[in-house]
Amino acid sequence: ETVMAQSPATLSVSPGERATLSCRASQSLDGNVAWYQRKPGQGPRLLIYGASMRATGIPARFSGSGSGTEFTLTISTLQSEDSAVYFCHQYNYGLGTFGQGTKVEVK
Amino acid sequence: EVQLVESGGGLVQPGGSLRLSCATSGFIFRDYSFNWVRQTPGRGLECISYIGTDGTTIYYADSVKGRFTISRDNVQNSIYLQMHSVTAEDTGLYYCARARPFDQWGQGTLVTVSS
């Protein structure tokens, strides 16, 4: 099973600042990495797919990067509505696997 | 508007059965594959089953293989998860999710396995 080690577990950032979330895979992926945002009481929302492609309707402040085993989600200027849990997801192998999540708190 | 709405969760005794449903609307159902994804205390987020557009391409995670069955109804625009022989480790929030990667999700239905 491909393990997705996501870090940090929690991140507290002031509004307008940058948030950087990381995911390291236990084996190389062909860029088949996605990032999701989940808010309380809601299903997850797809933000990024193909490591760097923004999903429909996702604001430009969300960006994804990386290749091989190292992937990053960056929120360039954090807004209050970005408080949520974020998950990385590899869909390159089998049914796919998820990171454990990063809770982002806007101060 | 695309919608996926899960139902059927609840309290079930160990060894019991439950059938989850996911009703969809707002898109051409037959054009998409679907998945059941759950969040459990022990395993976090886990994709446990996939069904292709043809309804015959089906995969299961080892954790549910032989106990759970996924199906789809292209008339009712719905997918289902039949769960048998449940254990406490199956307790969690169950989501249906469209395609791969998962571009649309429902809000989830809670399954609690307890005596």
XYZ file of N, CA and C in Angstrom:
666
model
N 0.843 -1.200 0.000
C 0.000 0.000 0.000
C 0.878 1.251 0.000
N 0.505 2.227 -0.809
C 1.257 3.481 -0.858
C 0.858 4.355 0.323
N 1.827 4.657 1.168
C 1.572 5.498 2.338
C 1.800 6.954 1.955
N 0.865 7.809 2.349
C 0.965 9.240 2.121
C 1.195 9.909 3.478
N 2.406 10.370 3.694
C 2.754 11.014 4.963
C 2.538 12.513 4.817
N 1.515 13.001 5.491
C 1.131 14.403 5.339
C 1.602 15.208 6.545
N 2.075 16.427 6.284
C 2.554 17.275 7.379
C 2.322 18.752 7.057
N 2.204 19.591 8.097
C 2.103 19.212 9.501
C 0.692 18.721 9.831
N 0.473 18.255 11.036
C -0.857 17.818 11.430
C -1.782 19.008 11.634
N -1.229 20.093 12.184
C -1.995 21.326 12.367
C -1.144 22.503 11.940
N -1.816 23.549 11.502
C -1.135 24.741 11.009
C -1.993 25.940 11.373
N -1.403 26.885 12.074
C -2.117 28.094 12.469
C -1.467 29.270 11.760
N -2.246 29.976 10.929
C -1.696 31.023 10.081
C -2.588 32.254 10.165
N -1.979 33.413 10.113
C -2.746 34.661 10.139
C -3.369 34.938 8.777
N -4.491 35.629 8.758
C -5.112 35.998 7.472
C -4.137 36.766 6.589
N -4.149 36.452 5.305
C -3.266 37.124 4.363
C -1.910 36.482 4.225
N -1.555 35.585 5.131
C -0.268 34.911 5.044
C -0.380 33.637 4.218
N 0.775 33.012 3.992
C 0.845 31.816 3.154
C 0.819 30.570 4.027
N 0.097 29.552 3.537
C 0.087 28.255 4.206
C 0.645 27.220 3.244
N 1.569 26.393 3.728
C 2.193 25.360 2.900
C 1.999 24.007 3.559
N 1.355 23.105 2.829
C 1.084 21.756 3.308
C 1.871 20.772 2.434
N 2.362 19.712 3.061
C 3.214 18.770 2.348
C 2.681 17.356 2.434
N 3.017 16.586 1.417
C 2.664 15.175 1.389
C 3.817 14.416 0.744
N 4.278 13.385 1.424
C 5.353 12.545 0.904
C 4.816 11.135 0.699
N 5.004 10.622 -0.510
C 4.520 9.280 -0.836
C 5.621 8.254 -0.619
N 5.224 7.042 -0.287
C 6.204 5.982 -0.026
C 6.753 5.377 -1.322
N 6.161 5.731 -2.442
C 6.707 5.345 -3.728
C 6.344 6.408 -4.750
N 7.072 6.399 -5.857
C 6.894 7.440 -6.852
C 5.517 7.364 -7.518
N 4.914 8.536 -7.699
C 3.586 8.637 -8.324
C 3.734 9.356 -9.659
N 2.861 9.069 -10.601
C 2.932 9.708 -11.918
C 2.135 11.011 -11.932
N 2.300 11.779 -10.848
C 1.569 13.038 -10.762
C 0.097 12.857 -10.449
N -0.320 11.622 -10.123
C -1.727 11.361 -9.827
C -2.010 11.617 -8.358
N -1.947 12.899 -8.017
C -2.155 13.346 -6.647
C -3.229 14.421 -6.639
N -4.115 14.322 -5.665
C -5.180 15.308 -5.498
C -5.147 15.851 -4.074
N -5.729 17.038 -3.923
C -5.896 17.652 -2.606
C -7.373 18.000 -2.428
N -7.871 17.769 -1.204
C -9.263 18.050 -0.874
C -9.332 18.924 0.373
N -10.407 19.698 0.435
C -10.713 20.520 1.597
C -11.999 19.990 2.213
N -11.996 19.836 3.543
C -13.218 19.410 4.196
C -13.536 20.329 5.372
N -14.751 20.836 5.355
C -15.245 21.670 6.455
C -16.266 20.889 7.261
N -16.466 21.247 8.523
C -17.403 20.500 9.380
C -18.786 20.399 8.756
N -19.335 19.182 8.787
C -20.675 18.946 8.283
C -20.798 18.880 6.784
N -19.661 18.967 6.076
C -19.684 18.935 4.617
C -18.837 17.782 4.096
N -19.150 17.339 2.880
C -18.263 16.400 2.227
C -17.026 17.113 1.723
N -15.949 16.366 1.487
C -14.736 16.980 0.957
C -14.982 17.640 -0.400
N -14.158 18.647 -0.691
C -14.231 19.348 -1.966
C -12.891 19.189 -2.672
N -12.926 18.804 -3.932
C -11.700 18.661 -4.706
C -11.122 20.036 -5.009
N -9.859 20.237 -4.638
C -9.160 21.486 -4.923
C -8.207 21.348 -6.111
N -7.375 20.322 -6.034
C -6.274 20.120 -6.983
C -6.277 18.671 -7.437
N -6.035 18.444 -8.741
C -5.830 17.098 -9.259
C -4.633 17.136 -10.202
N -4.123 15.952 -10.531
C -2.932 15.912 -11.385
C -1.775 16.692 -10.791
N -1.723 16.767 -9.472
C -0.679 17.436 -8.682
C -0.752 18.954 -8.731
N -1.179 19.527 -9.880
C -1.096 20.980 -10.000
C -2.274 21.635 -10.713
N -3.277 20.861 -11.102
C -4.421 21.410 -11.831
C -5.530 21.796 -10.858
N -5.939 23.068 -10.943
C -7.049 23.492 -10.080
C -8.360 22.951 -10.609
N -9.188 22.446 -9.689
C -10.512 21.964 -10.081
C -11.416 23.149 -10.414
N -12.514 22.867 -11.060
C -13.448 23.907 -11.478
C -13.922 24.740 -10.296
N -13.815 26.060 -10.437
C -14.342 26.961 -9.425
C -13.426 27.211 -8.238
N -12.249 26.621 -8.242
C -11.327 26.787 -7.110
C -10.545 28.081 -7.278
N -10.490 28.910 -6.240
C -9.781 30.197 -6.348
C -8.307 30.020 -6.645
N -7.747 31.029 -7.310
C -6.354 30.966 -7.734
C -5.370 30.981 -6.580
N -5.816 31.329 -5.368
C -4.878 31.321 -4.228
C -4.478 29.905 -3.828
N -5.219 28.909 -4.322
C -4.870 27.508 -4.083
C -4.001 27.007 -5.239
N -2.824 26.463 -4.920
C -1.977 25.899 -5.959
C -1.323 24.621 -5.470
N -1.071 23.731 -6.411
C -0.409 22.475 -6.099
C 0.852 22.329 -6.911
N 1.823 21.636 -6.337
C 3.078 21.413 -7.039
C 3.671 20.093 -6.575
N 4.724 19.691 -7.270
C 5.451 18.500 -6.864
C 5.494 17.441 -7.927
N 6.335 16.449 -7.673
C 6.491 15.317 -8.574
C 7.190 14.200 -7.817
N 7.191 13.028 -8.422
C 7.870 11.901 -7.773
C 7.160 11.492 -6.498
N 7.788 11.785 -5.375
C 7.201 11.422 -4.078
C 6.879 12.629 -3.209
N 7.182 13.838 -3.644
C 6.992 15.029 -2.828
C 5.981 15.974 -3.471
N 4.943 16.308 -2.698
C 3.878 17.157 -3.225
C 3.497 18.220 -2.201
N 3.064 19.361 -2.718
C 2.775 20.506 -1.854
C 1.483 21.182 -2.282
N 0.686 21.572 -1.287
C -0.464 22.451 -1.501
C -0.125 23.777 -0.845
N -0.272 24.854 -1.607
C -0.009 26.190 -1.082
C -1.277 27.024 -1.169
N -1.590 27.679 -0.050
C -2.662 28.675 -0.046
C -1.947 30.015 0.099
N -1.962 30.815 -0.954
C -1.035 31.955 -1.035
C -1.401 33.074 -0.065
N -2.658 33.437 0.028
C -3.093 34.488 0.954
C -4.321 33.960 1.684
N -4.089 33.502 2.881
C -5.120 32.779 3.623
C -6.294 33.691 3.967
N -7.490 33.159 3.771
C -8.703 33.864 4.149
C -9.432 33.078 5.236
N -10.302 33.744 5.952
C -10.968 33.124 7.100
C -11.744 31.865 6.682
N -12.297 31.878 5.481
C -13.093 30.726 5.039
C -12.223 29.521 4.667
N -10.915 29.671 4.735
C -10.021 28.558 4.425
C -9.768 27.654 5.632
N -10.319 28.011 6.765
C -10.221 27.125 7.935
C -10.914 25.805 7.617
N -10.157 24.715 7.685
C -10.677 23.421 7.253
C -9.597 22.375 7.484
N -9.945 21.121 7.190
C -8.960 20.050 7.147
C -8.678 19.738 5.680
N -7.410 19.594 5.356
C -6.979 19.336 3.989
C -6.327 17.953 3.914
N -6.670 17.215 2.861
C -6.151 15.865 2.674
C -5.468 15.752 1.317
N -4.332 15.059 1.288
C -3.770 14.655 0.006
C -4.244 13.244 -0.305
N -4.173 12.872 -1.575
C -4.743 11.602 -2.036
C -3.978 11.162 -3.258
N -3.446 9.933 -3.237
C -2.839 9.383 -4.445
C -3.840 8.433 -5.085
N -4.036 8.610 -6.390
C -4.949 7.716 -7.102
C -4.208 7.009 -8.236
N -2.898 6.822 -8.017
C -2.077 6.152 -9.009
C -2.108 4.636 -8.872
N -2.245 4.160 -7.654
C -2.175 2.731 -7.385
C -3.441 2.251 -6.688
N -4.029 1.172 -7.203
C -5.176 0.554 -6.561
C -6.319 1.520 -6.356
N -6.991 1.351 -5.225
C -8.109 2.231 -4.905
C -7.656 3.604 -4.419
N -6.344 3.769 -4.231
C -5.816 5.035 -3.765
C -5.695 5.069 -2.257
N -4.897 6.004 -1.788
C -4.728 6.185 -0.353
C -4.646 7.674 -0.036
N -4.972 8.001 1.221
C -5.036 9.390 1.672
C -3.987 9.665 2.734
N -3.602 10.937 2.817
C -2.846 11.382 3.971
C -3.770 11.504 5.175
N -3.167 11.722 6.346
C -3.938 11.786 7.579
C -4.625 13.127 7.799
N -4.286 14.101 6.971
C -4.952 15.389 7.055
C -4.144 16.452 7.772
N -4.320 17.698 7.357
C -3.746 18.865 8.022
C -4.887 19.805 8.379
N -4.997 20.105 9.663
C -6.007 21.063 10.107
C -5.417 22.457 10.005
N -6.020 23.300 9.180
C -5.562 24.674 9.012
C -6.485 25.599 9.789
N -5.870 26.343 10.673
C -6.616 27.308 11.490
C -6.186 28.704 11.091
N -7.174 29.544 10.836
C -6.878 30.941 10.540
C -6.964 31.715 11.854
N -5.862 32.334 12.244
C -5.783 33.011 13.541
C -6.786 34.162 13.638
N -27.427 21.625 -10.659
C -26.429 21.485 -9.589
C -26.175 20.001 -9.316
N -24.912 19.654 -9.278
C -24.547 18.272 -8.976
C -24.819 17.982 -7.506
N -25.493 16.870 -7.244
C -25.759 16.466 -5.852
C -25.554 14.967 -5.691
N -24.943 14.609 -4.588
C -24.851 13.222 -4.157
C -25.340 13.208 -2.714
N -26.325 12.385 -2.429
C -26.926 12.360 -1.103
C -26.956 10.922 -0.588
N -26.167 10.681 0.452
C -26.123 9.353 1.053
C -27.229 9.183 2.092
N -27.647 7.947 2.271
C -28.624 7.613 3.301
C -28.443 6.153 3.695
N -29.121 5.771 4.774
C -29.101 4.372 5.191
C -28.217 4.065 6.367
N -27.449 5.048 6.825
C -26.600 4.809 7.978
C -27.424 4.685 9.253
N -26.760 4.283 10.305
C -27.442 4.138 11.586
C -26.684 3.220 12.514
N -27.366 2.813 13.573
C -26.784 1.906 14.565
C -27.065 0.460 14.169
N -26.028 -0.354 14.140
C -26.184 -1.764 13.787
C -25.330 -2.593 14.740
N -25.820 -3.758 15.087
C -25.084 -4.630 16.002
C -23.947 -5.341 15.274
N -22.886 -5.672 15.989
C -21.812 -6.473 15.374
C -22.377 -7.739 14.741
N -21.904 -8.024 13.517
C -22.404 -9.175 12.775
C -23.628 -8.875 11.941
N -24.165 -7.690 12.090
C -25.377 -7.315 11.379
C -25.113 -6.801 9.979
N -26.189 -6.352 9.336
C -26.137 -5.873 7.963
C -26.770 -4.495 7.854
N -26.355 -3.796 6.806
C -26.865 -2.456 6.550
C -26.713 -2.190 5.071
N -27.642 -1.419 4.503
C -27.526 -1.046 3.096
C -27.509 0.470 2.965
N -26.422 0.978 2.430
C -26.295 2.407 2.190
C -26.702 2.721 0.755
N -27.282 3.912 0.582
C -27.665 4.385 -0.736
C -27.044 5.743 -0.997
N -26.842 6.038 -2.270
C -26.350 7.354 -2.685
C -27.176 7.773 -3.890
N -28.052 8.735 -3.676
C -28.892 9.252 -4.751
C -28.191 10.435 -5.392
N -28.168 10.451 -6.718
C -27.453 11.509 -7.419
C -28.375 12.278 -8.357
N -27.973 13.492 -8.698
C -28.727 14.306 -9.649
C -27.817 15.388 -10.193
N -28.244 15.991 -11.304
C -27.524 17.137 -11.858
C -26.456 16.806 -12.874
N -26.346 15.531 -13.259
C -25.356 15.144 -14.266
C -25.787 13.818 -14.892
N -25.097 13.402 -15.938
C -25.438 12.156 -16.639
C -24.798 10.999 -15.895
N -25.599 10.359 -15.082
C -25.128 9.342 -14.126
C -24.327 8.234 -14.812
N -24.812 7.741 -15.950
C -24.210 6.559 -16.568
C -22.799 6.830 -17.109
N -22.425 8.099 -17.203
C -21.110 8.452 -17.738
C -19.998 8.395 -16.695
N -20.343 8.144 -15.443
C -19.367 8.250 -14.376
C -19.217 6.958 -13.573
N -17.984 6.750 -13.119
C -17.728 5.729 -12.113
C -17.956 6.332 -10.731
N -18.071 5.457 -9.743
C -18.334 5.907 -8.372
C -17.544 5.082 -7.363
N -17.442 5.661 -6.182
C -16.675 5.046 -5.110
C -17.410 5.207 -3.783
N -17.146 4.305 -2.878
C -17.502 4.504 -1.483
C -16.201 4.742 -0.722
N -16.192 5.837 0.020
C -15.027 6.233 0.814
C -15.506 6.400 2.247
N -14.748 5.901 3.200
C -15.168 6.052 4.587
C -14.073 6.698 5.414
N -14.475 7.317 6.491
C -13.531 7.844 7.473
C -13.803 7.129 8.778
N -12.821 6.389 9.233
C -12.942 5.654 10.491
C -11.857 6.093 11.450
N -12.098 5.928 12.750
C -11.065 6.318 13.731
C -9.766 5.545 13.534
N -9.852 4.312 13.093
C -8.655 3.488 13.010
C -7.847 3.664 11.736
N -8.508 3.969 10.623
C -7.834 3.976 9.330
C -7.909 5.311 8.595
N -8.540 6.325 9.217
C -8.675 7.606 8.534
C -9.550 7.481 7.300
N -9.227 8.261 6.271
C -9.970 8.195 5.017
C -9.502 6.989 4.214
N -10.461 6.226 3.731
C -10.148 4.978 3.036
C -11.170 4.746 1.937
N -10.698 4.568 0.703
C -11.592 4.180 -0.374
C -11.806 2.688 -0.282
N -13.032 2.259 -0.087
C -13.300 0.844 0.151
C -13.909 0.130 -1.041
N -14.423 0.876 -2.012
C -15.007 0.200 -3.154
C -15.159 1.146 -4.332
N -15.069 0.574 -5.531
C -15.176 1.299 -6.799
C -16.100 0.515 -7.730
N -16.908 1.250 -8.478
C -17.709 0.610 -9.519
C -17.605 1.447 -10.792
N -17.295 0.784 -11.889
C -17.139 1.469 -13.151
C -18.476 1.780 -13.805
N -18.387 2.460 -14.942
C -19.599 2.869 -15.646
C -20.421 1.674 -16.110
N -19.720 0.565 -16.394
C -20.426 -0.604 -16.901
C -21.097 -1.423 -15.804
N -20.797 -1.098 -14.558
C -21.383 -1.821 -13.436
C -20.751 -3.169 -13.158
N -19.820 -3.581 -13.998
C -19.179 -4.888 -13.805
C -17.719 -4.774 -13.402
N -17.117 -3.628 -13.633
C -15.757 -3.388 -13.149
C -15.869 -2.911 -11.710
N -15.477 -3.763 -10.798
C -15.695 -3.537 -9.370
C -14.440 -3.920 -8.600
N -14.076 -3.093 -7.635
C -12.933 -3.389 -6.772
C -13.334 -3.130 -5.326
N -12.674 -3.865 -4.442
C -12.890 -3.700 -3.006
C -11.548 -3.631 -2.291
N -11.526 -2.854 -1.216
C -10.380 -2.898 -0.324
C -10.384 -4.222 0.429
N -9.204 -4.677 0.805
C -9.098 -5.941 1.537
C -9.916 -5.903 2.825
N -10.040 -4.716 3.415
C -10.731 -4.583 4.701
C -12.218 -4.908 4.619
N -12.789 -4.896 3.401
C -14.236 -5.137 3.258
C -14.546 -6.263 2.279
N -13.528 -6.780 1.601
C -13.746 -7.795 0.574
C -14.447 -9.009 1.169
N -15.459 -9.482 0.473
C -16.216 -10.637 0.925
C -17.344 -10.299 1.871
N -17.391 -9.068 2.349
C -18.446 -8.645 3.280
C -19.341 -7.561 2.697
N -18.763 -6.688 1.866
C -19.509 -5.559 1.306
C -19.694 -5.776 -0.197
N -20.808 -5.254 -0.726
C -21.086 -5.342 -2.155
C -21.549 -3.991 -2.668
N -20.891 -3.510 -3.713
C -21.271 -2.254 -4.342
C -22.126 -2.563 -5.564
N -23.078 -1.686 -5.859
C -23.902 -1.846 -7.058
C -24.387 -0.468 -7.494
N -24.923 -0.429 -8.714
C -25.449 0.828 -9.236
C -26.731 0.563 -10.004
N -27.557 1.585 -10.074
C -28.817 1.521 -10.814
C -28.854 2.739 -11.733
N -28.675 2.485 -13.027
C -28.601 3.577 -13.995
C -29.974 4.155 -14.330
N -31.032 3.581 -13.794
C -32.376 4.148 -13.950
C -32.685 5.072 -12.773
N -32.367 4.587 -11.569
C -32.584 5.378 -10.357
C -31.461 6.387 -10.103
N -30.394 6.335 -10.922
C -29.235 7.234 -10.751
C -28.667 7.139 -9.332
N -28.517 5.921 -8.880
C -28.077 5.702 -7.502
C -27.020 4.614 -7.424
N -26.220 4.696 -6.387
C -25.308 3.602 -6.074
C -25.601 3.107 -4.668
N -25.165 1.899 -4.396
C -25.507 1.241 -3.141
C -24.290 0.540 -2.565
N -24.315 0.373 -1.248
C -23.300 -0.444 -0.588
C -24.019 -1.356 0.388
N -24.038 -2.638 0.076
C -24.602 -3.633 0.984
C -23.498 -4.110 1.905
N -23.723 -3.959 3.204
C -22.725 -4.296 4.206
C -23.219 -5.483 5.029
N -22.387 -6.506 5.118
C -22.699 -7.676 5.953
C -21.570 -7.908 6.952
N -21.900 -8.660 8.001
C -20.892 -9.079 8.992
C -20.070 -7.900 9.489
N -20.743 -6.835 9.842
C -20.023 -5.626 10.250
C -19.378 -5.826 11.623
N -18.295 -5.101 11.819
C -17.580 -5.105 13.100
C -17.410 -3.671 13.572
N -16.901 -3.531 14.783
C -16.690 -2.190 15.338
C -15.758 -1.364 14.453
N -14.846 -2.043 13.749
C -13.901 -1.330 12.880
C -14.577 -0.710 11.665
N -15.820 -1.074 11.402
C -16.567 -0.483 10.294
C -17.295 0.797 10.708
N -17.228 1.141 11.977
C -17.848 2.378 12.444
C -17.178 3.580 11.806
N -17.996 4.466 11.225
C -17.411 5.641 10.608
C -18.411 6.385 9.746
N -17.906 7.404 9.080
C -18.702 8.220 8.171
C -18.440 7.732 6.752
N -19.514 7.371 6.055
C -19.411 6.801 4.719
C -19.858 7.812 3.679
N -18.982 8.038 2.703
C -19.247 8.966 1.621
C -19.350 8.211 0.296
N -20.205 8.688 -0.595
C -20.069 8.298 -1.996
C -19.340 9.430 -2.704
N -18.529 9.064 -3.670
C -17.702 10.028 -4.381
C -17.672 9.658 -5.854
N -17.719 10.672 -6.685
C -17.803 10.456 -8.127
C -16.426 10.468 -8.764
N -16.247 9.549 -9.732
C -15.085 9.545 -10.628
C -13.778 9.296 -9.884
N -12.669 9.662 -10.532
C -11.333 9.396 -9.996
C -10.372 10.349 -10.680
N -9.811 11.356 -9.984
C -10.002 11.554 -8.540
C -11.440 11.932 -8.229
N -11.736 12.067 -6.975
C -13.121 12.207 -6.532
C -13.562 13.661 -6.670
N -14.252 13.962 -7.779
C -14.537 15.355 -8.060
C -15.822 15.860 -7.412
N -16.668 14.980 -6.944
C -17.874 15.368 -6.214
C -18.113 14.347 -5.097
N -18.509 14.843 -3.939
C -18.756 13.995 -2.785
C -20.131 14.318 -2.203
N -20.694 13.328 -1.532
C -21.859 13.607 -0.706
C -21.433 14.142 0.649
N -22.412 14.323 1.520
C -22.115 14.850 2.857
C -21.832 13.730 3.855
N -22.102 12.494 3.443
C -21.784 11.344 4.278
C -22.963 10.849 5.091
N -22.916 9.571 5.443
C -23.905 8.964 6.332
C -23.147 8.178 7.389
N -23.565 8.320 8.634
C -22.825 7.753 9.760
C -23.283 6.333 10.062
N -22.318 5.437 10.141
C -22.566 4.044 10.518
C -21.913 3.795 11.871
N -22.680 3.302 12.806
C -22.166 2.973 14.133
C -22.439 1.507 14.414
N -21.375 0.746 14.637
C -21.500 -0.678 14.940
C -21.262 -0.858 16.434
N -22.322 -1.232 17.130
C -22.223 -1.368 18.575
C -23.369 -2.236 19.085
N -23.104 -2.958 20.160
C -24.147 -3.761 20.772
C -24.843 -2.983 21.889
